Short mmCIF file of C-alpha atoms in Angstrom, two decimals:
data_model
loop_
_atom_site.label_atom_id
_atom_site.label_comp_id
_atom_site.label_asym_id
_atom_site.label_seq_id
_atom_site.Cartn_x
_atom_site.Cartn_y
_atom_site.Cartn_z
CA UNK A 8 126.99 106.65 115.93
CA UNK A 9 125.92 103.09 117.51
CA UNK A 10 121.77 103.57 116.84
CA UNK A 11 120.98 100.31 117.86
CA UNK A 12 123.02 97.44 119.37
CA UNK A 13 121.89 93.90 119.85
CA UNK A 14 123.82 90.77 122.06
CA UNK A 15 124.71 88.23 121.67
CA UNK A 16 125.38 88.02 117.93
CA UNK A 17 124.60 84.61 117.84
CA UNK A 18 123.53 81.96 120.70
CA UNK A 19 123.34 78.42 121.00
CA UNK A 20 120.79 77.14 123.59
CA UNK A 21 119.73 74.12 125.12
CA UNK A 22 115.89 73.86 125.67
CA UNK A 23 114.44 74.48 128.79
CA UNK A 24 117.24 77.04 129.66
CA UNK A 25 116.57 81.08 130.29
CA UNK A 26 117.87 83.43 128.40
CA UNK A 27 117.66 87.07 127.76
CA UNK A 28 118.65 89.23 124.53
CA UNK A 29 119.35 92.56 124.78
CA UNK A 30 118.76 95.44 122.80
CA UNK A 31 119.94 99.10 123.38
CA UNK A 32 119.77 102.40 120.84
CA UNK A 33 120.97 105.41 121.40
CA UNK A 34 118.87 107.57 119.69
CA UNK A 35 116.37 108.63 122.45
CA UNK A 36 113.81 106.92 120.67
CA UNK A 37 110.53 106.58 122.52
CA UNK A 38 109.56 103.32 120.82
CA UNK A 39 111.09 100.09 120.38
CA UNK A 40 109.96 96.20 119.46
CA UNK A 41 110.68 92.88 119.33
CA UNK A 42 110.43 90.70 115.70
CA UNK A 43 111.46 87.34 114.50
CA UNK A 44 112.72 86.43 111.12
CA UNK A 45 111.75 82.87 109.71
CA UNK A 46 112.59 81.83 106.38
CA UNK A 47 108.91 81.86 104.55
CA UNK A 48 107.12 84.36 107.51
CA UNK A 49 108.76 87.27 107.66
CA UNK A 50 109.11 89.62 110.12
CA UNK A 51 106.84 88.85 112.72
CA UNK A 52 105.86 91.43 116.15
CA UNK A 53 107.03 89.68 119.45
CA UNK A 54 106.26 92.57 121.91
CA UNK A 55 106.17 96.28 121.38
CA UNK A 56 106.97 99.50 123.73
CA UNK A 57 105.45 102.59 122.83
CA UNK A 58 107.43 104.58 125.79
CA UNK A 59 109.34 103.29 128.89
CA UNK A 60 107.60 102.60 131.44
CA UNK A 61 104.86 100.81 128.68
CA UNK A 62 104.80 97.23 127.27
CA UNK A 63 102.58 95.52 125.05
CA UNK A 64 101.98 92.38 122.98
CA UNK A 65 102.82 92.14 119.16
CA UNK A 66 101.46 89.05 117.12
CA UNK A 67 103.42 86.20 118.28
CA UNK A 68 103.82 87.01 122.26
CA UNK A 69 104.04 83.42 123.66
CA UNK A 70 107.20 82.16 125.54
CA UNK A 71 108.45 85.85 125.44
CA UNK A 72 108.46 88.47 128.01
CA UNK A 73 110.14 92.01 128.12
CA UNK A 74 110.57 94.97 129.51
CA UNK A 75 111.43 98.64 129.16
CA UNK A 76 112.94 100.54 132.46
CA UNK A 77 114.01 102.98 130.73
CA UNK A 78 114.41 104.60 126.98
CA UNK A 79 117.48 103.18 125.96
CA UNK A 80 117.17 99.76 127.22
CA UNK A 81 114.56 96.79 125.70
CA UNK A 82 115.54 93.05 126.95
CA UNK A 83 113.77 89.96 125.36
CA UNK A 84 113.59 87.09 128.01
CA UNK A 85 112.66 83.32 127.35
CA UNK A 86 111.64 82.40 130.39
CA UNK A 87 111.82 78.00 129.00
CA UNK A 88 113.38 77.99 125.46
CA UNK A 89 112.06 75.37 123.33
CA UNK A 90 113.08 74.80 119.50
CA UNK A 91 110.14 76.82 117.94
CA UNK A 92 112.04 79.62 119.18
CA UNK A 93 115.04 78.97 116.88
CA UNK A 94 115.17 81.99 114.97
CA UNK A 95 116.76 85.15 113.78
CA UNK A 96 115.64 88.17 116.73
CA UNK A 97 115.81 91.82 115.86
CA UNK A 98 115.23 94.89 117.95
CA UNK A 99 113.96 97.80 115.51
CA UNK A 100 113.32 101.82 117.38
CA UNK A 101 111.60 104.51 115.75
CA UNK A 102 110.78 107.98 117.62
CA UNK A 103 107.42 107.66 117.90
CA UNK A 104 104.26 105.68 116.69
CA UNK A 105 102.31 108.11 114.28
CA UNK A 106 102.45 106.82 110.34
CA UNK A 107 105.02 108.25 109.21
CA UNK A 108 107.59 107.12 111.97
CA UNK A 109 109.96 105.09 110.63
CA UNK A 110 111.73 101.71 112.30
CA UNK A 111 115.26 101.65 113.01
CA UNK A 112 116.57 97.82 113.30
CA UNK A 113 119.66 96.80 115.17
CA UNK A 114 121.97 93.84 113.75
CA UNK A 115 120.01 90.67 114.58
CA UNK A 116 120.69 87.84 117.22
CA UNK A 117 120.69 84.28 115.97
CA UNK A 118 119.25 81.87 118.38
CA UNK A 119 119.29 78.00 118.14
CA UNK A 120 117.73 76.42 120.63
CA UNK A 121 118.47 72.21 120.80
CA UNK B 21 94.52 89.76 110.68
CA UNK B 22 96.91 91.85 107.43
CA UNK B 23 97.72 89.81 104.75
CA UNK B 24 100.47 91.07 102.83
CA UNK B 25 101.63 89.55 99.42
CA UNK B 26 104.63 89.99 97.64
CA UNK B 27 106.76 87.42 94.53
CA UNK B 28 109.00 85.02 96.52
CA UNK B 29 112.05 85.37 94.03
CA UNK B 30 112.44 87.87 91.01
CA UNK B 31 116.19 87.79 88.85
CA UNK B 32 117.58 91.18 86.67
CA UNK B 33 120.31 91.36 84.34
CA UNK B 34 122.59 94.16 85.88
CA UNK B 35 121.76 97.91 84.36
CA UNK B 36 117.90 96.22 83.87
CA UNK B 37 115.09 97.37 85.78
CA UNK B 38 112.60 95.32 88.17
CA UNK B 39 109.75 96.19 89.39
CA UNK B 40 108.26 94.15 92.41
CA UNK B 41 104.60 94.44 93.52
CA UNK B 42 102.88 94.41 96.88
CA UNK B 43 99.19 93.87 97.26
CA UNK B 44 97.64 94.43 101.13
CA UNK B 45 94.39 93.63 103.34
CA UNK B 46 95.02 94.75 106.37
CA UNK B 47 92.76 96.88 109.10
CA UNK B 48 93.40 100.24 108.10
CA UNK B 49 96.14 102.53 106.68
CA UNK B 50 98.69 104.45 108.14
CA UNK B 51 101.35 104.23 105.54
CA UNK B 52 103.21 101.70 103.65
CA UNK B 53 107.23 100.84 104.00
CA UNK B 54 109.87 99.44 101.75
CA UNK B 55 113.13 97.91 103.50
CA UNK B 56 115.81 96.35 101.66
CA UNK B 57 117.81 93.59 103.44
CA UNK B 58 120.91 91.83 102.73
CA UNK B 59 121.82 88.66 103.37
CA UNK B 60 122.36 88.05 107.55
CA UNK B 61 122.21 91.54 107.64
CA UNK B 62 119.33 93.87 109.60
CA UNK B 63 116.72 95.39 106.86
CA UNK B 64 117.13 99.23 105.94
CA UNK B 65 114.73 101.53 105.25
CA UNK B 66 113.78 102.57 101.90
CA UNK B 67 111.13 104.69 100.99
CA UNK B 68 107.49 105.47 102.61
CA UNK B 69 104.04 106.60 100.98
CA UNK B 70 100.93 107.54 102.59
CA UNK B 71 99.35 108.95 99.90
CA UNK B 72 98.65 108.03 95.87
CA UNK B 73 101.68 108.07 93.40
CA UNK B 74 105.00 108.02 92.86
CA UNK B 75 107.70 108.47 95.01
CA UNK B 76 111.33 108.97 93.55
CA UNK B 77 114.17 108.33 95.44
CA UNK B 78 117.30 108.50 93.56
CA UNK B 79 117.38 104.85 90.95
CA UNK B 80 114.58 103.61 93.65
CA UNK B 81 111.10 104.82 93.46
CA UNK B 82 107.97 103.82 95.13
CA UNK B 83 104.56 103.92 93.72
CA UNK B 84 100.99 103.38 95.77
CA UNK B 85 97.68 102.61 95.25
CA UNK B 86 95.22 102.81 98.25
CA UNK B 87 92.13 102.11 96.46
CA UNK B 88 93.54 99.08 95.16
CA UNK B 89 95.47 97.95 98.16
CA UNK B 90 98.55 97.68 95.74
CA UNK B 91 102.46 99.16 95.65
CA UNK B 92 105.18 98.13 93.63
CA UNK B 93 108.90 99.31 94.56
CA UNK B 94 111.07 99.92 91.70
CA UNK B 95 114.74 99.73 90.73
CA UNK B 96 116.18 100.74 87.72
CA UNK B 97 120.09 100.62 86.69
CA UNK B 98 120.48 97.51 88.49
CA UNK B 99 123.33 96.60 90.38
CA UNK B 100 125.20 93.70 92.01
CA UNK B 101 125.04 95.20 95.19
CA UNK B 102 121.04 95.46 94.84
CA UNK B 103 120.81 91.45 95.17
CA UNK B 104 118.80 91.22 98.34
CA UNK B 105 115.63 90.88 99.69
CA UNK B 106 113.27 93.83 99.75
CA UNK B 107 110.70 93.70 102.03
CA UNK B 108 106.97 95.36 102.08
CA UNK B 109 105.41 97.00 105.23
CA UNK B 110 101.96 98.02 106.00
CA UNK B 111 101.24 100.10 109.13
CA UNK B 112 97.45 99.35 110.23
CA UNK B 113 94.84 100.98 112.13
CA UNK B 114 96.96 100.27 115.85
CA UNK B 115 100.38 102.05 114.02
CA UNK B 116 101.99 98.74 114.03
CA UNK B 117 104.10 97.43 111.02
CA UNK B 118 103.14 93.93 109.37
CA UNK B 119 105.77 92.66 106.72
CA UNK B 120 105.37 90.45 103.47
CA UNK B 121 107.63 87.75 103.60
CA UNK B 122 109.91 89.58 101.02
CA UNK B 123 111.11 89.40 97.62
CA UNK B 124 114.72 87.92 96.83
CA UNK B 125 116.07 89.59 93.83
CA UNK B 126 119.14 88.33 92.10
CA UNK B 127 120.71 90.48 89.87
CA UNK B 128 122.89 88.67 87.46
CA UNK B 129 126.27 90.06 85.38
#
């Protein structure tokens, strides 16, 4: 049993470069999201889907853009990385979105961007 | 915005037990979370409460407080592998989770 799978483990990135981190679970989840980790914050909400097909903005959208073709599937693009964006990324899934649905997280991707 | 408060840093003697406290403000209440979280490791869930009291979850148990916007997760028999951080969740009025910054506990031999 996968649940959820994250790549690259870790990525070194010069700024001003593209790159996209992917996140896939296997457990026909209907929602998925994108946080950050930073030492002191927590875990802040980058973007949110509620279903595929369905995107939406979490707390700390800007520089990030995503995407959700279909269930499984929920890339996190940075269209011009710049330092700020060094950080720990984790994809979490949970069913559904009522209170009681709990968030599944996947194994993290650790970005550094120079 | 939520505001979410937990202790930065709490150390236990192993077999101890250690309480850590949450206090919230956020829009609404749909439930609050408990995820513990190992070092470079993705956080795992723990326990959930939506409504007043005590929750008991094997040496873990939960406790919540709506009316005073207040939980506190607890851990008795303390073990080395419970040094981590445990992390506090509130889901608001839109269903989505905001986190405390977490609570690093260190339990010592």
């Amino acid at each position: 049993i996968a649940g959820i799978t994250q790549a690259p483990t870790s990525q070194i990135l010069a700024a001003g470069r593209r790159m996209t981190l992917r996140c896939t679970q296997d457990m026909r989840h209907n929602a998925m999201y994108w946080y950050r980790q930073d030492l002191g914050l927590g875990l802040r909400l980058i973007h949110y889907s509620n279903t595929a097909g369905t995107t939406g903005k979490g707390e700390v959208p800007d520089g990030y853009s995503v995407s959700r073709a279909n269930t499984d599937d929920f890339p996190l693009t940075l269209a011009s990385a710049v330092p700020s964006q060094t950080s720990v990324y984790f994809c979490a899934s949970s069913s559904g979105t009522s209170g009681s649905d709990t968030q599944y997280f996947g194994p993290g991707t650790r970005l550094t961007v120079l | 915005g939520q505001n979410i408060d937990q202790p930065t840093e709490m150390t236990a003697t192993e077999g101890a037990i250690v309480q850590i406290n949450c206090t919230y403000q956020t829009s609404g209440f749909n439930g609050l979370f408990w995820y513990q979280q190992h070092a470079g490791e993705a956080p795992t869930f723990l326990s959930y409460n939506v409504l007043d009291g005590l929750e008991e979850k094997g040496r873990f148990s939960s406790f919540l407080s709506r009316s005073k916007g207040y939980s506190y997760l607890l851990l008795k028999e303390l073990q080395m592998k419970d040094s981590a951080s445990y992390l506090c969740a509130v889901k608001s009025n839109d269903y989505k989770l905001s986190f405390g910054a977490g609570t690093t506990v260190t339990v010592r031999a």
